[in-house]
Tab-separated table of C-alpha atoms in Angstrom:
chain	number	residue	atom	x	y	z
A	28	MET	CA	9.027	44.641	19.780
A	29	THR	CA	5.475	44.428	18.442
A	30	THR	CA	2.394	44.287	20.651
A	31	ALA	CA	1.897	40.620	19.681
A	32	ASN	CA	5.454	39.767	20.727
A	33	ASN	CA	5.053	41.702	23.965
A	34	ASP	CA	1.866	39.777	24.710
A	35	ILE	CA	3.523	36.432	24.006
A	36	VAL	CA	6.420	37.260	26.342
A	37	MET	CA	3.956	38.343	29.044
A	38	ILE	CA	1.982	35.120	28.646
A	39	GLU	CA	5.120	32.950	28.701
A	40	ASN	CA	6.320	34.605	31.901
A	41	ALA	CA	2.924	34.227	33.558
A	42	LEU	CA	2.709	30.529	32.635
A	43	GLN	CA	6.184	29.841	33.980
A	44	GLY	CA	5.265	31.537	37.241
A	45	LEU	CA	2.225	29.294	37.691
A	46	LEU	CA	3.831	25.924	37.036
A	47	PRO	CA	4.531	23.878	40.176
A	48	PRO	CA	8.158	23.255	41.253
A	49	ASP	CA	9.717	20.179	39.711
A	50	GLN	CA	11.803	19.305	42.765
A	51	SER	CA	9.335	16.802	44.122
A	52	SER	CA	8.441	13.138	43.902
A	53	GLU	CA	6.056	14.109	41.084
A	54	ARG	CA	8.781	15.864	39.120
A	55	LEU	CA	8.461	13.659	36.016
A	56	VAL	CA	4.853	14.644	35.386
A	57	VAL	CA	5.735	18.295	36.101
A	58	GLU	CA	8.531	18.040	33.517
A	59	ALA	CA	6.025	16.615	31.041
A	60	MET	CA	3.625	19.505	31.770
A	61	LYS	CA	6.410	22.047	31.241
A	62	TYR	CA	7.615	20.344	28.069
A	63	SER	CA	4.335	20.998	26.280
A	64	LEU	CA	3.249	24.204	28.018
A	65	GLU	CA	6.572	25.910	27.291
A	66	ALA	CA	6.835	24.614	23.715
A	67	GLY	CA	5.922	28.020	22.315
A	68	GLY	CA	3.394	28.543	19.563
A	69	LYS	CA	1.296	31.521	18.575
A	70	ARG	CA	-0.554	31.672	21.922
A	71	VAL	CA	-3.693	32.631	20.007
A	72	ARG	CA	-6.174	31.844	22.778
A	73	PRO	CA	-4.494	33.718	25.639
A	74	ARG	CA	-3.858	36.652	23.303
A	75	LEU	CA	-7.591	36.756	22.566
A	76	VAL	CA	-8.299	36.933	26.299
A	77	LEU	CA	-5.925	39.895	26.623
A	78	GLU	CA	-7.261	41.706	23.554
A	79	PHE	CA	-10.935	41.401	24.499
A	80	CYS	CA	-10.233	42.416	28.077
A	81	ARG	CA	-8.471	45.560	26.848
A	82	LEU	CA	-11.228	46.288	24.342
A	83	CYS	CA	-13.769	46.197	27.175
A	84	GLY	CA	-11.712	48.510	29.395
A	85	GLY	CA	-9.956	45.911	31.542
A	86	THR	CA	-6.276	45.503	32.387
A	87	ASP	CA	-3.688	42.896	31.423
A	88	GLU	CA	-3.245	42.031	35.100
A	89	LYS	CA	-6.891	41.020	35.329
A	90	ALA	CA	-6.824	39.090	32.057
A	91	LEU	CA	-3.706	36.999	32.729
A	92	PRO	CA	-5.170	34.364	35.099
A	93	PHE	CA	-7.942	33.592	32.614
A	94	ALA	CA	-5.501	33.717	29.685
A	95	CYS	CA	-3.196	31.193	31.356
A	96	ALA	CA	-6.106	28.900	32.218
A	97	VAL	CA	-7.269	28.823	28.588
A	98	GLU	CA	-3.758	27.996	27.382
A	99	MET	CA	-3.473	25.164	29.906
A	100	ILE	CA	-6.692	23.666	28.569
A	101	HIS	CA	-5.454	24.050	24.997
A	102	THR	CA	-2.099	22.428	25.796
A	103	TYR	CA	-3.722	19.491	27.567
A	104	SER	CA	-5.925	18.925	24.518
A	105	LEU	CA	-2.878	18.850	22.217
A	106	ILE	CA	-1.094	16.312	24.419
A	107	HIS	CA	-4.122	14.034	24.382
A	108	ASP	CA	-4.823	14.584	20.652
A	109	ASP	CA	-1.348	13.292	19.802
A	110	LEU	CA	-1.734	10.039	21.769
A	111	PRO	CA	-1.797	6.741	19.819
A	112	CYS	CA	-5.437	6.170	20.799
A	113	MET	CA	-6.400	9.517	19.233
A	114	ASP	CA	-4.557	11.090	16.256
A	115	ASP	CA	-1.306	9.171	16.864
A	116	ASP	CA	1.048	12.003	15.891
A	117	ASP	CA	4.787	11.865	16.599
A	118	LEU	CA	5.510	15.581	16.170
A	119	ARG	CA	4.123	18.711	17.781
A	120	ARG	CA	5.532	22.197	17.148
A	121	GLY	CA	8.568	20.735	15.446
A	122	ARG	CA	9.663	18.345	18.175
A	123	PRO	CA	8.601	14.944	19.561
A	124	SER	CA	5.052	14.760	20.915
A	125	ASN	CA	4.725	14.512	24.683
A	126	HIS	CA	4.132	10.755	24.671
A	127	LYS	CA	7.204	10.248	22.482
A	128	LYS	CA	9.299	12.097	25.063
A	129	PHE	CA	7.765	10.845	28.322
A	130	GLY	CA	5.713	7.784	27.399
A	131	GLU	CA	1.958	7.425	27.036
A	132	ALA	CA	1.152	7.172	30.751
A	133	PHE	CA	2.982	10.357	31.735
A	134	ALA	CA	1.639	12.229	28.715
A	135	LEU	CA	-1.886	11.271	29.754
A	136	LEU	CA	-1.232	12.397	33.333
A	137	ALA	CA	0.433	15.644	32.223
A	138	GLY	CA	-2.676	16.507	30.202
A	139	ASP	CA	-4.920	15.655	33.145
A	140	ALA	CA	-2.791	17.811	35.442
A	141	LEU	CA	-2.934	20.814	33.106
A	142	LEU	CA	-6.711	20.486	32.775
A	143	THR	CA	-7.089	20.438	36.545
A	144	MET	CA	-4.618	23.261	37.076
A	145	ALA	CA	-6.539	25.567	34.736
A	146	PHE	CA	-9.452	25.655	37.160
A	147	GLU	CA	-7.113	25.999	40.130
A	148	VAL	CA	-5.723	29.155	38.487
A	149	ILE	CA	-9.163	30.612	37.691
A	150	ASN	CA	-10.390	30.035	41.236
A	151	SER	CA	-7.205	31.001	43.089
A	152	ASP	CA	-7.178	33.600	45.843
A	153	GLU	CA	-5.075	35.823	43.582
A	154	ALA	CA	-7.616	35.697	40.764
A	155	ALA	CA	-10.530	36.298	43.145
A	156	SER	CA	-8.724	39.296	44.637
A	157	LEU	CA	-8.119	40.800	41.179
A	158	LEU	CA	-11.429	39.986	39.547
A	159	GLY	CA	-13.961	39.198	42.244
A	160	ASP	CA	-15.674	35.919	43.036
A	161	ARG	CA	-18.479	36.412	40.499
A	162	ALA	CA	-16.133	36.886	37.539
A	163	CYS	CA	-14.116	33.806	38.558
A	164	ARG	CA	-17.294	31.756	38.846
A	165	LEU	CA	-18.592	32.911	35.448
A	166	ALA	CA	-15.247	32.237	33.804
A	167	SER	CA	-14.943	28.815	35.387
A	168	LYS	CA	-18.434	27.859	34.240
A	169	ALA	CA	-17.873	29.114	30.693
A	170	LEU	CA	-14.521	27.376	30.317
A	171	ALA	CA	-15.817	24.085	31.732
A	172	SER	CA	-18.801	24.187	29.380
A	173	TYR	CA	-16.779	24.988	26.268
A	174	ALA	CA	-14.113	22.392	27.076
A	175	GLY	CA	-16.518	19.607	28.039
A	176	ALA	CA	-18.641	16.902	26.444
A	177	HIS	CA	-20.813	19.376	24.524
A	178	GLY	CA	-17.809	21.494	23.542
A	179	MET	CA	-14.207	20.671	22.674
A	180	ILE	CA	-14.396	17.037	23.805
A	181	GLY	CA	-17.659	16.607	21.906
A	182	GLY	CA	-15.882	17.788	18.767
A	183	GLN	CA	-13.158	15.213	19.321
A	184	VAL	CA	-15.840	12.527	19.657
A	185	ILE	CA	-17.330	13.510	16.290
A	186	ASP	CA	-13.823	13.511	14.797
A	187	LEU	CA	-13.128	9.960	15.985
A	188	GLN	CA	-16.518	8.722	14.820
A	189	ASN	CA	-15.885	10.078	11.337
A	190	GLU	CA	-12.489	8.450	10.793
A	191	ASN	CA	-12.382	6.420	7.578
A	192	THR	CA	-15.758	7.823	6.522
A	193	ALA	CA	-16.899	10.331	3.929
A	194	ALA	CA	-18.477	12.722	6.426
A	195	PRO	CA	-20.706	15.474	4.968
A	196	ILE	CA	-19.803	19.125	5.380
A	197	GLU	CA	-22.547	19.563	8.009
A	198	ALA	CA	-20.730	17.050	10.246
A	199	LEU	CA	-17.456	18.908	9.709
A	200	ARG	CA	-19.031	22.205	10.708
A	201	GLU	CA	-20.439	20.737	13.910
A	202	MET	CA	-17.162	19.015	14.727
A	203	ASP	CA	-15.033	22.115	14.156
A	204	ALA	CA	-17.455	24.457	15.912
A	205	LYS	CA	-16.880	22.301	18.979
A	206	LYS	CA	-13.357	20.906	18.682
A	207	THR	CA	-11.661	24.151	17.597
A	208	GLY	CA	-14.245	26.905	17.853
A	209	CYS	CA	-15.412	26.358	21.415
A	210	LEU	CA	-12.072	27.068	23.076
A	211	ILE	CA	-11.534	30.120	20.865
A	212	LYS	CA	-14.993	31.382	21.849
A	213	ALA	CA	-14.140	30.688	25.482
A	214	ALA	CA	-11.027	32.859	25.205
A	215	CYS	CA	-13.010	35.746	23.716
A	216	GLU	CA	-15.712	35.507	26.365
A	217	LEU	CA	-13.266	35.197	29.247
A	218	GLY	CA	-11.564	38.414	28.148
A	219	CYS	CA	-14.912	40.198	28.329
A	220	ILE	CA	-15.745	38.630	31.707
A	221	ALA	CA	-12.383	39.736	33.098
A	222	ALA	CA	-13.256	43.328	32.186
A	223	GLY	CA	-16.831	43.133	33.523
A	224	ALA	CA	-18.403	43.589	30.079
A	225	ASP	CA	-22.150	43.385	29.505
A	226	GLU	CA	-23.988	40.567	27.734
A	227	GLU	CA	-24.194	42.450	24.422
A	228	LYS	CA	-20.409	42.652	24.215
A	229	ILE	CA	-20.003	39.032	25.314
A	230	LYS	CA	-22.372	38.005	22.506
A	231	ALA	CA	-20.341	39.990	19.959
A	232	ALA	CA	-17.130	38.394	21.245
A	233	ARG	CA	-18.770	34.993	20.878
A	234	GLU	CA	-19.669	35.773	17.246
A	235	TYR	CA	-16.080	36.850	16.561
A	236	GLY	CA	-14.817	33.622	18.125
A	237	GLU	CA	-17.194	31.458	16.084
A	238	SER	CA	-16.016	32.984	12.806
A	239	VAL	CA	-12.325	32.974	13.696
A	240	GLY	CA	-12.560	29.421	15.023
A	241	LEU	CA	-14.060	28.044	11.813
A	242	ALA	CA	-11.636	30.028	9.640
A	243	PHE	CA	-8.765	28.689	11.770
A	244	GLN	CA	-9.799	25.068	11.188
A	245	ILE	CA	-10.338	25.520	7.450
A	246	GLN	CA	-6.881	27.086	7.215
A	247	ASP	CA	-5.546	24.044	9.097
A	248	ASP	CA	-7.097	21.805	6.447
A	249	ILE	CA	-5.535	23.911	3.695
A	250	LEU	CA	-2.102	23.720	5.326
A	251	ASP	CA	-2.437	19.965	5.842
A	252	LYS	CA	-2.794	19.747	2.073
A	253	ILE	CA	-0.214	22.253	0.812
A	254	SER	CA	2.384	22.631	3.589
A	255	SER	CA	5.355	20.494	4.702
A	256	ASP	CA	6.237	18.756	7.977
A	257	GLU	CA	9.070	21.248	8.506
A	258	GLU	CA	6.987	24.363	7.901
A	259	LEU	CA	3.968	23.157	9.860
A	260	GLY	CA	5.918	21.608	12.762
A	261	LYS	CA	3.799	18.435	12.686
A	262	PRO	CA	3.018	15.707	10.136
A	263	VAL	CA	1.054	16.851	7.087
A	264	GLY	CA	-1.238	14.686	5.038
A	265	SER	CA	-2.529	12.784	8.059
A	266	ASP	CA	-6.156	13.651	7.259
A	267	GLU	CA	-5.844	12.176	3.781
A	268	GLU	CA	-3.933	9.175	5.114
A	269	ASN	CA	-6.693	8.530	7.674
A	270	LYS	CA	-9.330	8.982	4.935
A	271	LYS	CA	-10.973	11.841	6.810
A	272	SER	CA	-13.321	14.248	5.119
A	273	THR	CA	-11.970	17.806	5.269
A	274	TYR	CA	-13.096	21.129	3.845
A	275	VAL	CA	-10.374	20.779	1.227
A	276	SER	CA	-11.431	17.270	0.190
A	277	LEU	CA	-15.053	18.421	-0.108
A	278	LEU	CA	-14.651	21.936	-1.520
A	279	GLY	CA	-11.121	22.180	-2.929
A	280	VAL	CA	-8.339	24.574	-1.905
A	281	GLU	CA	-9.574	27.587	-3.890
A	282	LYS	CA	-13.058	27.590	-2.362
A	283	CYS	CA	-11.575	27.032	1.092
A	284	VAL	CA	-9.324	30.072	0.747
A	285	ALA	CA	-12.348	32.180	-0.228
A	286	LEU	CA	-14.324	30.820	2.739
A	287	VAL	CA	-11.504	31.690	5.152
A	288	ASP	CA	-11.501	35.260	3.814
A	289	GLU	CA	-15.297	35.487	4.147
A	290	LEU	CA	-15.273	34.244	7.742
A	291	THR	CA	-12.428	36.596	8.639
A	292	GLU	CA	-14.352	39.596	7.382
A	293	LYS	CA	-17.412	38.406	9.302
A	294	ALA	CA	-15.280	38.249	12.452
A	295	THR	CA	-13.977	41.782	12.007
A	296	ALA	CA	-17.509	43.072	11.333
A	297	SER	CA	-18.657	41.745	14.727
A	298	LEU	CA	-16.175	44.098	16.420
A	299	ALA	CA	-18.436	47.066	15.562
A	300	ALA	CA	-20.325	46.321	18.785
A	301	PHE	CA	-17.373	47.620	20.823
A	302	ASP	CA	-16.572	51.251	21.550
A	303	GLY	CA	-12.805	50.889	21.929
A	304	ASP	CA	-9.997	50.396	19.421
A	305	SER	CA	-10.527	46.936	17.925
A	306	GLN	CA	-7.705	47.150	15.386
A	307	GLY	CA	-5.595	44.609	17.262
A	308	LEU	CA	-8.333	41.979	17.074
A	309	ALA	CA	-9.016	42.720	13.400
A	310	GLU	CA	-5.314	42.299	12.620
A	311	LEU	CA	-5.144	39.088	14.660
A	312	ALA	CA	-8.056	37.580	12.703
A	313	ARG	CA	-6.426	38.484	9.383
A	314	SER	CA	-3.013	37.176	10.431
A	315	LEU	CA	-4.540	33.815	11.411
A	316	ALA	CA	-6.224	33.612	8.009
A	317	LYS	CA	-2.868	34.034	6.259
A	318	ARG	CA	-0.711	31.912	8.586
A	319	LYS	CA	1.663	29.295	7.208
A	320	ASN	CA	1.853	27.074	10.303
């Protein structure tokens, strides 16, 4: 089994161990939380937490609480993104979206519960015992900032405001730096915080996250143009259908592919600031640039 597969199994097991029991009067919302949190996926963000923690001399045990918290935030955002009032998507990771399975109200509540639980995990007694109060406080602050109104949610606001408009590329860059890039940056930074890294390394991790995050979104736009519902696991062509500006609509597929490659190399170059073996992070960046779903 490869390191990536080992990491994914470790993350899945940790997430399952944190979910509340479903034998309660609230079991329907817990089922909805589990449905999306256990739906699989590449687990890119928690893997970044693990990789940066290792690179800075930390352990997987220390990284896991922060890794799980980031994935809970990511999953909540996907549940809410799919709602009819947002992107109105019926499929997620090849199966019905949360609101299609549980209804809009329970999907909304499941997302809210995962968002709240992320900070419960970061600030738990177990996390404080492993990492210390200061690291938990720094991680909580960073994650809240990157996920909030000036981060991921801010990007979603820009996205909604630009529906049915020919938004310029500058607006796309700002939107994607927030909507996609901020949570990826958060994962990179939280890995460094878990290991007690200095500010220079945190800054380098942030630069890696910025480049990978933008490359990730441009690749999403490419796949939305050239992939299929079956391969992607969600509806394709929705951006064009909603008359949204994308990198592909503005630059074309060929230029977008070149830009993804350029950003990926920029991400790997930022890893020179670290003393340890950064090959895993370089390979992760390149694999994301060539992904098909």
